[in-house]
mmCIF file of N, CA and C in Angstrom:
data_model
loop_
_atom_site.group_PDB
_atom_site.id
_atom_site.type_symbol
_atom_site.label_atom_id
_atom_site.label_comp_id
_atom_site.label_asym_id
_atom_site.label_seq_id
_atom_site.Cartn_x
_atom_site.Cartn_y
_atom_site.Cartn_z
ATOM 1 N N UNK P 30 -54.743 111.396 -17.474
ATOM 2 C CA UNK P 30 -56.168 111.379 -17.551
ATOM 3 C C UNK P 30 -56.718 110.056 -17.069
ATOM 4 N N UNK P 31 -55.737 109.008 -17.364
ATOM 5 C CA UNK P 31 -55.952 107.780 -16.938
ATOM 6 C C UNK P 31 -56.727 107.706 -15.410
ATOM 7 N N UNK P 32 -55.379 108.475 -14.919
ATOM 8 C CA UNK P 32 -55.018 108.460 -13.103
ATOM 9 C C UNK P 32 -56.622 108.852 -12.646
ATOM 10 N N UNK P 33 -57.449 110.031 -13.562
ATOM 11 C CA UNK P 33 -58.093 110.652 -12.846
ATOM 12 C C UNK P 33 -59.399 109.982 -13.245
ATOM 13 N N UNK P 34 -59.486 109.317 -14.041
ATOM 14 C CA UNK P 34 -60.683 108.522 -14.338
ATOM 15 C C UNK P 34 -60.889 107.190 -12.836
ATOM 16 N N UNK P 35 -59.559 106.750 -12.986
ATOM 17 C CA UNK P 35 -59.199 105.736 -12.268
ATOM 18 C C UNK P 35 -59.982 105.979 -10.229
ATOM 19 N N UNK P 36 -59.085 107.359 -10.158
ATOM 20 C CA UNK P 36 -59.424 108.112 -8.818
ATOM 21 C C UNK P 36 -60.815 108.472 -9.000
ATOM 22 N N UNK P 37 -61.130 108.730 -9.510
ATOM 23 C CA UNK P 37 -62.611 109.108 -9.597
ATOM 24 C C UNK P 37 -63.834 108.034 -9.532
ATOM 25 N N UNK P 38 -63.192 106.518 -10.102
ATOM 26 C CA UNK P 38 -63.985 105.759 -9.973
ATOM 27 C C UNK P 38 -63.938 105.433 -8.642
ATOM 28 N N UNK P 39 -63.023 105.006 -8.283
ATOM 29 C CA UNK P 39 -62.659 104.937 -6.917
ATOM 30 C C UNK P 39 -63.462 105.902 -5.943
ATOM 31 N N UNK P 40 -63.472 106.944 -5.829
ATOM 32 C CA UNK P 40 -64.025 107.685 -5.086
ATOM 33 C C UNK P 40 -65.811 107.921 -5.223
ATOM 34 N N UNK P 41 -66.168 107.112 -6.609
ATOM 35 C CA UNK P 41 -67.305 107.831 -6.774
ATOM 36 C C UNK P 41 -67.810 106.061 -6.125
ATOM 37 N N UNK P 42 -67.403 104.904 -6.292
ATOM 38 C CA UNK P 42 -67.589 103.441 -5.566
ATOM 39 C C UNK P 42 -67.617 103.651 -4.086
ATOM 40 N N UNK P 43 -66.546 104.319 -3.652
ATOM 41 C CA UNK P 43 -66.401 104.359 -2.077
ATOM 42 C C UNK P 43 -67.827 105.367 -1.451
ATOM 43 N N UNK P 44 -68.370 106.417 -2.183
ATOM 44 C CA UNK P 44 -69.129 106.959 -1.833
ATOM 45 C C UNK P 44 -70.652 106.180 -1.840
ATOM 46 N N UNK P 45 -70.850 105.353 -2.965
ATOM 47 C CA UNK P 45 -71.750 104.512 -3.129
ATOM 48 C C UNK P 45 -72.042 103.750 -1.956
ATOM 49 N N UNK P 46 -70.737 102.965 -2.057
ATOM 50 C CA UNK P 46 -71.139 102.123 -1.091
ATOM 51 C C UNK P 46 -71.277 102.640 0.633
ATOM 52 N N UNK P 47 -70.529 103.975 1.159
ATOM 53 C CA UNK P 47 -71.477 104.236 1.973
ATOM 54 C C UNK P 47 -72.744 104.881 1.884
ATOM 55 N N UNK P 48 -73.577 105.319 1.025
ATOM 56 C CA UNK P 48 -74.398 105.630 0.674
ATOM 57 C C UNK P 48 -75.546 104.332 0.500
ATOM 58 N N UNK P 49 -75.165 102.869 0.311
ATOM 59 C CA UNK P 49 -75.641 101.482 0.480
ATOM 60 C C UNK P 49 -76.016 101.487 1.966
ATOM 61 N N UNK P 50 -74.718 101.630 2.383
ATOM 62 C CA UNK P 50 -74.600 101.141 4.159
ATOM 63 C C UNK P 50 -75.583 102.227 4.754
ATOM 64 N N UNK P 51 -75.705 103.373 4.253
ATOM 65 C CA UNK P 51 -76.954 104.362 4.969
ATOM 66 C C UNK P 51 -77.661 103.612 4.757
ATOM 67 N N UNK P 52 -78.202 103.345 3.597
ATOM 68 C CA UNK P 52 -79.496 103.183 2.860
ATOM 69 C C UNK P 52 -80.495 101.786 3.762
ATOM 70 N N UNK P 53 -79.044 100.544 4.005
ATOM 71 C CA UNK P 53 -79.316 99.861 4.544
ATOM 72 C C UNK P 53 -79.678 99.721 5.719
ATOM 73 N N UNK P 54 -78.966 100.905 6.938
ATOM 74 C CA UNK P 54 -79.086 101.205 8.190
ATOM 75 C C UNK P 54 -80.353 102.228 8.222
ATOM 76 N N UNK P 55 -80.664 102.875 7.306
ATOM 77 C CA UNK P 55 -82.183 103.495 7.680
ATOM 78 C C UNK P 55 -83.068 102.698 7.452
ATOM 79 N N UNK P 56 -83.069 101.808 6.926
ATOM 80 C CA UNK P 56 -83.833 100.483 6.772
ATOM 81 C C UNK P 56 -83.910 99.559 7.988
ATOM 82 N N UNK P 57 -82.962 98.814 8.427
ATOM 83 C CA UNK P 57 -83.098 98.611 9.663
ATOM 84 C C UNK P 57 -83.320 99.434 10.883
ATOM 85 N N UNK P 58 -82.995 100.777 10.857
ATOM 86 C CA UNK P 58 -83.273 101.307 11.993
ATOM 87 C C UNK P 58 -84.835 101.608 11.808
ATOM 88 N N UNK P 59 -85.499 101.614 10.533
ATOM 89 C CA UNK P 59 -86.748 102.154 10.526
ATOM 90 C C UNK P 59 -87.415 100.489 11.063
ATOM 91 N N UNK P 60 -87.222 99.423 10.498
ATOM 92 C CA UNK P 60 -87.447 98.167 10.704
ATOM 93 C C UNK P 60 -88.066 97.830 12.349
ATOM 94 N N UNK P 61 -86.821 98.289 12.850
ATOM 95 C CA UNK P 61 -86.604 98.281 14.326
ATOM 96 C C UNK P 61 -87.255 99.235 15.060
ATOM 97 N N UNK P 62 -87.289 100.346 15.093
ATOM 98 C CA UNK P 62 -88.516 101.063 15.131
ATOM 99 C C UNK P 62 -89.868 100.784 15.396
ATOM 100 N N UNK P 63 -90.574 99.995 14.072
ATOM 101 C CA UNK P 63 -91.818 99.745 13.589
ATOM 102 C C UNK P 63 -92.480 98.619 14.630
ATOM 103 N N UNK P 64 -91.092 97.552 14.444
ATOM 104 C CA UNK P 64 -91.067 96.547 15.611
ATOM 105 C C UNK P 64 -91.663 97.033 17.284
ATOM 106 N N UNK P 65 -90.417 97.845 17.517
ATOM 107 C CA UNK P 65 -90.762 98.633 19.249
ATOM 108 C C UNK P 65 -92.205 98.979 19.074
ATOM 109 N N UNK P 66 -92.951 99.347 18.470
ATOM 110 C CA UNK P 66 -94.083 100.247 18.513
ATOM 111 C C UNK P 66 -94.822 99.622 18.276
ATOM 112 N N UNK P 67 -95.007 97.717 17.415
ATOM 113 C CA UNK P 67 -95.934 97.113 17.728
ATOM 114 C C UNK P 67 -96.015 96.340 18.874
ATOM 115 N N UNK P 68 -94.459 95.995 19.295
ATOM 116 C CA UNK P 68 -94.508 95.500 20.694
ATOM 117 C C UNK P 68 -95.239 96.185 21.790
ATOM 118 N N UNK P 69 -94.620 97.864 21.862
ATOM 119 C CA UNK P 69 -95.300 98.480 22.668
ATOM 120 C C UNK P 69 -96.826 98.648 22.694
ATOM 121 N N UNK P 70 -97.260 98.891 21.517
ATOM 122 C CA UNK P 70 -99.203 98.979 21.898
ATOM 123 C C UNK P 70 -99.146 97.795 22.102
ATOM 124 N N UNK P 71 -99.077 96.007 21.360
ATOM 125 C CA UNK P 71 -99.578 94.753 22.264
ATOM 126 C C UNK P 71 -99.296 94.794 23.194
ATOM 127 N N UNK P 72 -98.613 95.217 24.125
ATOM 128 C CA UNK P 72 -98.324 95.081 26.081
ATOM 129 C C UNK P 72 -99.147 96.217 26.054
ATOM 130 N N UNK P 73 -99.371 97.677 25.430
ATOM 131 C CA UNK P 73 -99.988 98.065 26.499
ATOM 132 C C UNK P 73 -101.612 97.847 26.339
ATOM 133 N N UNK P 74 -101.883 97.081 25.290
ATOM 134 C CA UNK P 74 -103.129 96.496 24.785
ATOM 135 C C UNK P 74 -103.037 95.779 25.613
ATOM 136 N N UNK P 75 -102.797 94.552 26.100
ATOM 137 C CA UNK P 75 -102.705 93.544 27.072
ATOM 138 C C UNK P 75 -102.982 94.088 28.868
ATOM 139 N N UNK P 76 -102.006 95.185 28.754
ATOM 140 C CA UNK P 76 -102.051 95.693 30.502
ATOM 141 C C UNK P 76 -103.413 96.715 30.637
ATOM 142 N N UNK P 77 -103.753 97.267 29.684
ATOM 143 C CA UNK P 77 -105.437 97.835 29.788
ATOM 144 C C UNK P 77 -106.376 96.636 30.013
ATOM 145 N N UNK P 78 -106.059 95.437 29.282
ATOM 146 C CA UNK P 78 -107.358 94.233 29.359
ATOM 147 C C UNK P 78 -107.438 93.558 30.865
ATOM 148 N N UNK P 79 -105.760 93.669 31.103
ATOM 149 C CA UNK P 79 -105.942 93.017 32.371
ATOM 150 C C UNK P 79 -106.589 94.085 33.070
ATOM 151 N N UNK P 80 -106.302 95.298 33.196
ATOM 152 C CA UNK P 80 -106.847 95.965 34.173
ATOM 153 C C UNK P 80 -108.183 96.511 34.114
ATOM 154 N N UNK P 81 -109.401 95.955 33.103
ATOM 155 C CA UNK P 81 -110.113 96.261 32.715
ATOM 156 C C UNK P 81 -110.882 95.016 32.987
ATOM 157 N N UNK P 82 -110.458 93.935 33.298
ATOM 158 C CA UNK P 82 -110.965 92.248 33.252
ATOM 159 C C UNK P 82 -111.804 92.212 34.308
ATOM 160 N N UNK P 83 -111.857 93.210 35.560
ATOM 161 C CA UNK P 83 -112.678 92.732 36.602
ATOM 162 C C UNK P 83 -114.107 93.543 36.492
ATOM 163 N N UNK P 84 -113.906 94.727 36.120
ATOM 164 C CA UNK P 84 -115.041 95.405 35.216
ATOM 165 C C UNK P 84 -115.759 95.051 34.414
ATOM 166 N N UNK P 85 -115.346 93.906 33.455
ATOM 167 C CA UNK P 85 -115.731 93.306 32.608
ATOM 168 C C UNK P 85 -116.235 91.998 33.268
ATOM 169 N N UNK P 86 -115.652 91.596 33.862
ATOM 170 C CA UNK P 86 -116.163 90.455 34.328
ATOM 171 C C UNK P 86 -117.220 90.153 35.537
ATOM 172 N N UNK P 87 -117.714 91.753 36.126
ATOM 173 C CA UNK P 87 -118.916 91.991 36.932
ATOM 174 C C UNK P 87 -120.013 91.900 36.040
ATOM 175 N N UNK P 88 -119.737 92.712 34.963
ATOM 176 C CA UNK P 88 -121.105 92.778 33.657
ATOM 177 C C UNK P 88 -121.612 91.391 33.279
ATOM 178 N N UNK P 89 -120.493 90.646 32.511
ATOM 179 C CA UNK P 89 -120.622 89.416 32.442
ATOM 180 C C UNK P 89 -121.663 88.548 34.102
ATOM 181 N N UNK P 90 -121.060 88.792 34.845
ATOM 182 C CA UNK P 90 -121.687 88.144 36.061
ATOM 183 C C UNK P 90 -123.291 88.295 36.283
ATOM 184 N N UNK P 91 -123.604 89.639 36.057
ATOM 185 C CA UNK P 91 -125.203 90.001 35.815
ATOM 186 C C UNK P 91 -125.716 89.148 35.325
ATOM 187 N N UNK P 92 -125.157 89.340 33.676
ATOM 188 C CA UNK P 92 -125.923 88.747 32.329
ATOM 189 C C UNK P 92 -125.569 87.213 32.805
ATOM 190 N N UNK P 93 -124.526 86.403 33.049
ATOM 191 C CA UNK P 93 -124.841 84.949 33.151
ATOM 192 C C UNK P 93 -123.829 84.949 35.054
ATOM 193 N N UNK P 94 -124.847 84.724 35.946
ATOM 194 C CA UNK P 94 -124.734 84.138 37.177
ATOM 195 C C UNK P 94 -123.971 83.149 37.728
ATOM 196 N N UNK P 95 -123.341 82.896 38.576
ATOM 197 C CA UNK P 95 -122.679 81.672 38.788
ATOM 198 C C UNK P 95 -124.257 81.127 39.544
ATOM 199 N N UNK P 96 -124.099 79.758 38.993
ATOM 200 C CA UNK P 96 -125.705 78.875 39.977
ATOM 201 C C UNK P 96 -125.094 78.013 41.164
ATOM 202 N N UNK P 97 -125.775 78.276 42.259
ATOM 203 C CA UNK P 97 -126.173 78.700 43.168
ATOM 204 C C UNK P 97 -126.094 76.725 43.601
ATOM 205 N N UNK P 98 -124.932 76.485 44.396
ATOM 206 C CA UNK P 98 -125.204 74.813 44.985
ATOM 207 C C UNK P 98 -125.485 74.525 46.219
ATOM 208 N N UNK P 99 -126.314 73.679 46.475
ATOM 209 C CA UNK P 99 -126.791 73.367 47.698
ATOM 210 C C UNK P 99 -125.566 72.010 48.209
ATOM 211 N N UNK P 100 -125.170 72.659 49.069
ATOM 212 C CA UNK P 100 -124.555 71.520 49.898
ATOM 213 C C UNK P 100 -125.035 70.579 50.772
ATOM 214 N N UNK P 101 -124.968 69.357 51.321
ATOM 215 C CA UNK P 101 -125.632 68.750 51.776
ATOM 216 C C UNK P 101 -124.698 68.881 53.115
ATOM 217 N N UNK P 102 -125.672 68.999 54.623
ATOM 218 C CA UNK P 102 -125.137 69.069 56.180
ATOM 219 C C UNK P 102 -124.238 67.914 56.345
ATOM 220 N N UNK P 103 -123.029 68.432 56.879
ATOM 221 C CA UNK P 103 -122.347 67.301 57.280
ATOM 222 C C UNK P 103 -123.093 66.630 59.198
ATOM 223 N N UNK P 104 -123.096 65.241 58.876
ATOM 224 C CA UNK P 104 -123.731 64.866 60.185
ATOM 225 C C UNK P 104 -122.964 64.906 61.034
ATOM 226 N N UNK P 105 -124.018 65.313 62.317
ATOM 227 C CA UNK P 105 -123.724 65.652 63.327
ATOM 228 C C UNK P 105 -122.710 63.949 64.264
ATOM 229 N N UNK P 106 -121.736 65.266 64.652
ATOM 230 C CA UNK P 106 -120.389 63.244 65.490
ATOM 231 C C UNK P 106 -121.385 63.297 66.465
ATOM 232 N N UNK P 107 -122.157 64.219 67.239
ATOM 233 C CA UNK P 107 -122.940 63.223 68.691
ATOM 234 C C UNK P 107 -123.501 62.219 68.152
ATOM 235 N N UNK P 108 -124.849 61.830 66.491
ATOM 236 C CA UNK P 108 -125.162 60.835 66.277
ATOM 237 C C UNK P 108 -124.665 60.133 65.986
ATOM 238 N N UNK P 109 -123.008 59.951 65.887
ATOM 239 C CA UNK P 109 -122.592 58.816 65.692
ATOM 240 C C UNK P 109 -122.185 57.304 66.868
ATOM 241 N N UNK P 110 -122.152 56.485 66.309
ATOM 242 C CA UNK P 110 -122.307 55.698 67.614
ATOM 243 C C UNK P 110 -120.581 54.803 68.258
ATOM 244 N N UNK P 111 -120.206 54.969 68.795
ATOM 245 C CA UNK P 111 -119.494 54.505 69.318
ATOM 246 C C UNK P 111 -118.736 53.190 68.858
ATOM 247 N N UNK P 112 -119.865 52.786 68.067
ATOM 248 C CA UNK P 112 -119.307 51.512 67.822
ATOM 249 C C UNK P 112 -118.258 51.465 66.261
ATOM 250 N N UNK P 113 -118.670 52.455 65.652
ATOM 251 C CA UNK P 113 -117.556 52.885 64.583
ATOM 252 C C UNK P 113 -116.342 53.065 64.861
ATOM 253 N N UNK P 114 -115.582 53.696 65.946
ATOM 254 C CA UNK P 114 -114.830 53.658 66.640
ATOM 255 C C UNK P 114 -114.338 52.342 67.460
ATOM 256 N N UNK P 115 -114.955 51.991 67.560
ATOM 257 C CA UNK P 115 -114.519 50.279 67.903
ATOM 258 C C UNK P 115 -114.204 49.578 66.765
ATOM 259 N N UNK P 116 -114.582 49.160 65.843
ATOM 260 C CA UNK P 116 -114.291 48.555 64.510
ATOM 261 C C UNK P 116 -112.931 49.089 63.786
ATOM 262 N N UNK P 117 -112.873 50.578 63.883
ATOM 263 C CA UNK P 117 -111.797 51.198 63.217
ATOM 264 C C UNK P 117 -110.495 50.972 64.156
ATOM 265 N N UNK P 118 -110.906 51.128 65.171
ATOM 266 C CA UNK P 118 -109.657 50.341 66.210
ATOM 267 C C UNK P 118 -109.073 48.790 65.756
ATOM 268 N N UNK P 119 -110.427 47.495 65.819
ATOM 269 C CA UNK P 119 -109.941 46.616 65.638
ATOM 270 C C UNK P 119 -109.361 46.539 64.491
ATOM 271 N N UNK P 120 -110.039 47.506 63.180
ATOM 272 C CA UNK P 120 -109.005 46.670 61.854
ATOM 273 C C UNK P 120 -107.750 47.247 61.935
ATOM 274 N N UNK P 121 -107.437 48.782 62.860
ATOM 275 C CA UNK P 121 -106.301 49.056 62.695
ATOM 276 C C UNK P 121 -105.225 48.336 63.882
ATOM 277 N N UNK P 122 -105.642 47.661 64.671
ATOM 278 C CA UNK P 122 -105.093 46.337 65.450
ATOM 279 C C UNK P 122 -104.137 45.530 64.508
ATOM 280 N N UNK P 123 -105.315 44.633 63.678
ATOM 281 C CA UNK P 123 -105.234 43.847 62.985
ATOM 282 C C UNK P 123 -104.150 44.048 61.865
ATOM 283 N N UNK P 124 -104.125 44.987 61.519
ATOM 284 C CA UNK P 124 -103.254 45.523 60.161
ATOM 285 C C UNK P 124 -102.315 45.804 61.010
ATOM 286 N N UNK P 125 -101.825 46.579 62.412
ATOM 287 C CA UNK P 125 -100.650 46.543 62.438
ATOM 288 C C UNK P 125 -99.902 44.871 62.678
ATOM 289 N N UNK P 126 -100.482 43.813 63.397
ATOM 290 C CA UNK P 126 -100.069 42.880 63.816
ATOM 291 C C UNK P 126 -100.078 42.167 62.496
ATOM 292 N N UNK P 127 -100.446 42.467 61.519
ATOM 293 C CA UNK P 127 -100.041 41.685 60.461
ATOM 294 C C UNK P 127 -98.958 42.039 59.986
ATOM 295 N N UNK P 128 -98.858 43.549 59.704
ATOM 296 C CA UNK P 128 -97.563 43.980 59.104
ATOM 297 C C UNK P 128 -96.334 43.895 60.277
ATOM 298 N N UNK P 129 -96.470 43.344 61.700
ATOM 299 C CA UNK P 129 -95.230 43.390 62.439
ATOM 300 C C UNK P 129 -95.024 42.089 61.764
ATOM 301 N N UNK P 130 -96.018 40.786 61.873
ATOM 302 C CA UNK P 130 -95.743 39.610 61.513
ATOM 303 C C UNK P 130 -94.954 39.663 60.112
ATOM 304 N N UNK P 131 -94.769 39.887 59.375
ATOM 305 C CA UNK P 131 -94.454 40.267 57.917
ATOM 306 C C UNK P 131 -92.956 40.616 57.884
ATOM 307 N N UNK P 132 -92.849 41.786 58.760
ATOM 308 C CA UNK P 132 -91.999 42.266 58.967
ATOM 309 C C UNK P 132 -90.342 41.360 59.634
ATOM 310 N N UNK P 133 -91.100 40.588 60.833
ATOM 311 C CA UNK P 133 -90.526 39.750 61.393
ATOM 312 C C UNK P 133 -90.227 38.388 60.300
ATOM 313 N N UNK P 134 -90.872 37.953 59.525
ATOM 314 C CA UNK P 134 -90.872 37.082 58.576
ATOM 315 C C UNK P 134 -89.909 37.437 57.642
ATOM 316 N N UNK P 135 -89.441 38.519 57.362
ATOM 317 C CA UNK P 135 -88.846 39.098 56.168
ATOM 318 C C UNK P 135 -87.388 39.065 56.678
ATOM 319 N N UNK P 136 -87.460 39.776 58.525
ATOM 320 C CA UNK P 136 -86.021 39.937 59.016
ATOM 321 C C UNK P 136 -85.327 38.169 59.015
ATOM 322 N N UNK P 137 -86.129 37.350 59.361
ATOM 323 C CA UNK P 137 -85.774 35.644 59.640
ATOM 324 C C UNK P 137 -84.884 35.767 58.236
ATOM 325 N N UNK P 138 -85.841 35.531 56.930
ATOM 326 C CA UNK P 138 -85.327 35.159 55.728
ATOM 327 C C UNK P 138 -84.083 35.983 55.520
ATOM 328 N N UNK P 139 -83.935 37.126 56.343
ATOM 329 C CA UNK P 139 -82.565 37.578 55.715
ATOM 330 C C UNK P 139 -81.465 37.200 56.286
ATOM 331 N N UNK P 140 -81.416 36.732 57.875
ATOM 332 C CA UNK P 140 -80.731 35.853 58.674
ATOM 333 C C UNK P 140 -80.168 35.455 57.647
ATOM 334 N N UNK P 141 -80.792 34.173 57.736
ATOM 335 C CA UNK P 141 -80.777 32.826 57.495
ATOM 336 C C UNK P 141 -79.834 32.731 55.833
ATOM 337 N N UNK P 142 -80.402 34.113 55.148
ATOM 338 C CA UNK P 142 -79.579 34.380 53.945
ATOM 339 C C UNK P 142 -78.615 35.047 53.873
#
């Protein structure tokens, strides 16, 4: 009688505990589930807004306008005078013959070092 108390506990534990492991796996599988299905409406909440954003954003455009800027004419190069072009020549003269001088100054000192 021992034996069968013994077997019986045994068998009635082993059943439990898969009866746990269901219990636990319909739990997570319901878990997981619940999850997919809020993921899924936020994306497809998201992919309606985007595709809904330019519709929305004509209405908006009515009610508040983009305002309206006046640019100012860029002047005309015939009025410019010639002599701007002369000046921009000489300083860029000047700046290169300084930086050859420099240059040449720099190669000496390394000679010499």
């Amino acid at each position: 009688m021992l034996a069968t108390t013994v077997l019986s506990t045994t068998v009635v534990s082993v059943f439990g505990n898969i009866l746990a492991l269901d219990e636990t796996a319909a739990r997570g599988l319901s878990i997981a589930v619940a999850g997919m299905l809020i993921v899924m409406f936020a994306l497809t909440f998201i992919s309606l807004f985007i595709a809904a954003s330019p519709r929305i954003l004509a209405a908006v455009a009515k009610v508040y306008p983009e305002p309206v800027e006046r640019h100012r004419k860029r002047p005309d190069p015939k009025g410019q005078s010639g002599d701007d072009e002369v000046v921009l020549a000489a300083i860029g003269f000047v700046l290169h013959t300084e930086f050859q001088r420099q240059c040449a100054a720099e190669n000496a000192t390394m000679k010499k070092g």
